[in-house]
Amino acid sequence: TAYAADISSWLQGKEGIETLRLLGNIIPDDFTTDGATERKRIEEITADKNKQAWIILFEDEPVGVAEVDLNKTAEINAPHISFFIGDKNNRGNGIGFAALILLVNELQIRGYRTIYGRTLTKNIASQKVMQKSGFITDGLVYADTDGLIWQNYKLK
């Protein structure tokens, strides 16, 4: 939660809104957040024994967030992962890939042999990171109840 202000700064303005939308969030064009709101969101995640979140650091600076959810949903099996590089200056240089590999290794150490994730079909960068990490598509492309189009992935 010490990094909540950093997270809120990544999610401001048009670029922040686009980041959230690429993660599958339905938000208005005038969305804003702050450190207190993001701190509360992180606390809610970490309070759930079936979820975990980590801040992704690069050169000792927070640049993103990685999460694991051990709850299966109607759309995706568990454990499923999600991650994003919020600091736009650090996108495209392998940090997301490295974070995903560390996340997968952590889950494998914990005994999970199949790991799931999903990306919006329009989020080409995330799809490339998933595939580069060894994930393969899992099922057909589908629309959720909000009309967002997703592709699930799995890694065995």
Tab-separated table of C-alpha atoms in Angstrom:
chain	number	residue	atom	x	y	z
A	1	THR	CA	0.000	0.000	0.000
A	2	ALA	CA	3.015	2.275	0.215
A	3	TYR	CA	2.850	2.594	-3.569
A	4	ALA	CA	-0.823	3.581	-3.828
A	5	ALA	CA	0.037	7.154	-4.865
A	6	ASP	CA	2.256	5.824	-7.665
A	7	ILE	CA	-0.554	3.575	-8.883
A	8	SER	CA	-3.065	6.420	-8.818
A	9	SER	CA	-0.686	8.615	-10.833
A	10	TRP	CA	-0.527	5.965	-13.610
A	11	LEU	CA	-4.301	5.925	-13.884
A	12	GLN	CA	-4.881	9.631	-14.459
A	13	GLY	CA	-5.856	11.351	-17.688
A	14	LYS	CA	-6.503	9.817	-21.087
A	15	GLU	CA	-3.527	7.449	-20.904
A	16	GLY	CA	-4.584	6.142	-17.502
A	17	ILE	CA	-8.135	5.637	-18.689
A	18	GLU	CA	-6.867	3.723	-21.724
A	19	THR	CA	-4.682	1.557	-19.446
A	20	LEU	CA	-7.699	0.680	-17.314
A	21	ARG	CA	-9.814	-0.049	-20.362
A	22	LEU	CA	-7.120	-2.357	-21.770
A	23	LEU	CA	-7.357	-4.234	-18.467
A	24	GLY	CA	-11.099	-4.696	-18.987
A	25	ASN	CA	-12.472	-1.958	-16.773
A	26	ILE	CA	-15.595	-0.107	-17.834
A	27	ILE	CA	-14.982	3.469	-16.733
A	28	PRO	CA	-16.233	6.910	-17.750
A	29	ASP	CA	-14.159	9.387	-19.730
A	30	ASP	CA	-13.909	11.634	-16.658
A	31	PHE	CA	-12.518	8.898	-14.354
A	32	THR	CA	-10.076	9.932	-11.640
A	33	THR	CA	-8.578	8.148	-8.667
A	34	ASP	CA	-6.263	8.965	-5.803
A	35	GLY	CA	-3.822	7.300	-3.457
A	36	ALA	CA	-6.456	6.609	-0.797
A	37	THR	CA	-8.750	4.886	-3.288
A	38	GLU	CA	-5.945	2.738	-4.682
A	39	ARG	CA	-4.697	1.916	-1.187
A	40	LYS	CA	-8.207	0.685	-0.303
A	41	ARG	CA	-8.353	-1.426	-3.485
A	42	ILE	CA	-4.979	-3.031	-2.669
A	43	GLU	CA	-6.070	-3.657	0.936
A	44	GLU	CA	-9.247	-5.360	-0.315
A	45	ILE	CA	-7.220	-7.605	-2.603
A	46	THR	CA	-4.733	-8.549	0.099
A	47	ALA	CA	-7.511	-9.122	2.660
A	48	ASP	CA	-8.907	-11.914	0.473
A	49	LYS	CA	-6.931	-15.078	1.228
A	50	ASN	CA	-7.536	-16.237	-2.359
A	51	LYS	CA	-5.961	-13.164	-3.950
A	52	GLN	CA	-2.524	-11.661	-3.882
A	53	ALA	CA	-1.022	-8.537	-5.388
A	54	TRP	CA	2.562	-7.402	-5.849
A	55	ILE	CA	4.040	-4.113	-6.931
A	56	ILE	CA	6.395	-4.535	-9.882
A	57	LEU	CA	9.645	-2.681	-9.228
A	58	PHE	CA	12.250	-1.687	-11.795
A	59	GLU	CA	15.458	-0.084	-10.559
A	60	ASP	CA	13.787	0.218	-7.129
A	61	GLU	CA	10.890	2.250	-8.547
A	62	PRO	CA	7.283	1.004	-8.791
A	63	VAL	CA	6.251	0.561	-12.422
A	64	GLY	CA	3.329	-1.866	-12.322
A	65	VAL	CA	1.147	-4.356	-10.512
A	66	ALA	CA	0.812	-8.156	-10.714
A	67	GLU	CA	-2.099	-10.076	-9.226
A	68	VAL	CA	-3.123	-13.704	-8.707
A	69	ASP	CA	-6.678	-14.853	-8.067
A	70	LEU	CA	-7.251	-18.398	-6.816
A	71	ASN	CA	-11.006	-18.142	-7.415
A	72	LYS	CA	-12.407	-19.782	-10.543
A	73	THR	CA	-15.033	-17.663	-12.289
A	74	ALA	CA	-17.555	-18.375	-15.024
A	75	GLU	CA	-15.076	-16.921	-17.521
A	76	ILE	CA	-11.696	-18.239	-16.366
A	77	ASN	CA	-10.170	-21.073	-14.375
A	78	ALA	CA	-7.878	-20.598	-11.400
A	79	PRO	CA	-5.282	-19.662	-10.557
A	80	HIS	CA	-5.427	-16.782	-12.963
A	81	ILE	CA	-2.983	-13.961	-13.228
A	82	SER	CA	-3.130	-10.375	-14.343
A	83	PHE	CA	-0.487	-7.709	-14.567
A	84	PHE	CA	0.114	-4.304	-16.006
A	85	ILE	CA	2.918	-1.843	-16.405
A	86	GLY	CA	1.329	1.397	-15.314
A	87	ASP	CA	4.296	3.650	-15.852
A	88	LYS	CA	4.090	4.191	-19.629
A	89	ASN	CA	7.797	5.029	-19.799
A	90	ASN	CA	8.594	1.446	-18.820
A	91	ARG	CA	6.350	-0.334	-21.298
A	92	GLY	CA	7.836	-2.325	-24.129
A	93	ASN	CA	11.211	-3.050	-22.555
A	94	GLY	CA	10.625	-6.516	-21.085
A	95	ILE	CA	9.524	-5.631	-17.559
A	96	GLY	CA	6.058	-7.153	-18.011
A	97	PHE	CA	7.605	-10.313	-19.432
A	98	ALA	CA	10.055	-10.585	-16.516
A	99	ALA	CA	7.273	-9.962	-13.985
A	100	LEU	CA	5.098	-12.616	-15.593
A	101	ILE	CA	7.921	-15.164	-15.471
A	102	LEU	CA	8.475	-14.426	-11.768
A	103	LEU	CA	4.736	-14.730	-11.113
A	104	VAL	CA	4.560	-18.074	-12.931
A	105	ASN	CA	7.622	-19.350	-11.032
A	106	GLU	CA	6.017	-18.358	-7.718
A	107	LEU	CA	2.827	-20.234	-8.563
A	108	GLN	CA	4.774	-23.292	-9.694
A	109	ILE	CA	6.724	-23.287	-6.424
A	110	ARG	CA	3.343	-23.285	-4.664
A	111	GLY	CA	2.397	-26.425	-6.589
A	112	TYR	CA	0.222	-25.070	-9.386
A	113	ARG	CA	0.843	-26.900	-12.645
A	114	THR	CA	-1.625	-25.054	-14.867
A	115	ILE	CA	-1.885	-21.271	-14.724
A	116	TYR	CA	-4.457	-19.152	-16.510
A	117	GLY	CA	-4.691	-15.600	-17.730
A	118	ARG	CA	-6.728	-13.581	-20.174
A	119	THR	CA	-6.383	-10.495	-22.297
A	120	LEU	CA	-8.728	-8.307	-24.218
A	121	THR	CA	-8.367	-9.149	-27.893
A	122	LYS	CA	-7.524	-5.501	-28.584
A	123	ASN	CA	-4.626	-5.603	-26.078
A	124	ILE	CA	-1.995	-6.839	-28.515
A	125	ALA	CA	0.941	-6.055	-26.189
A	126	SER	CA	-0.452	-8.273	-23.414
A	127	GLN	CA	-1.186	-11.056	-25.879
A	128	LYS	CA	2.426	-10.966	-27.077
A	129	VAL	CA	3.771	-11.102	-23.514
A	130	MET	CA	1.513	-14.058	-22.668
A	131	GLN	CA	2.581	-15.957	-25.787
A	132	LYS	CA	6.274	-15.129	-25.324
A	133	SER	CA	5.973	-16.532	-21.783
A	134	GLY	CA	4.699	-19.851	-23.095
A	135	PHE	CA	0.960	-19.365	-22.602
A	136	ILE	CA	-1.308	-20.783	-25.305
A	137	THR	CA	-4.886	-19.871	-26.122
A	138	ASP	CA	-7.495	-21.652	-24.027
A	139	GLY	CA	-10.830	-21.901	-25.803
A	140	LEU	CA	-12.468	-19.489	-28.164
A	141	VAL	CA	-12.640	-15.717	-28.039
A	142	TYR	CA	-15.720	-14.647	-26.052
A	143	ALA	CA	-17.652	-11.576	-24.974
A	144	ASP	CA	-18.323	-10.904	-21.307
A	145	THR	CA	-21.529	-9.391	-19.927
A	146	ASP	CA	-20.149	-5.892	-20.606
A	147	GLY	CA	-19.542	-6.737	-24.266
A	148	LEU	CA	-15.749	-6.820	-23.904
A	149	ILE	CA	-14.027	-9.371	-26.135
A	150	TRP	CA	-11.524	-11.660	-24.356
A	151	GLN	CA	-9.140	-14.488	-25.096
A	152	ASN	CA	-8.195	-16.874	-22.287
A	153	TYR	CA	-4.706	-18.361	-22.040
A	154	LYS	CA	-3.154	-21.231	-20.102
A	155	LEU	CA	0.313	-22.424	-19.272
A	156	LYS	CA	1.005	-26.045	-18.321
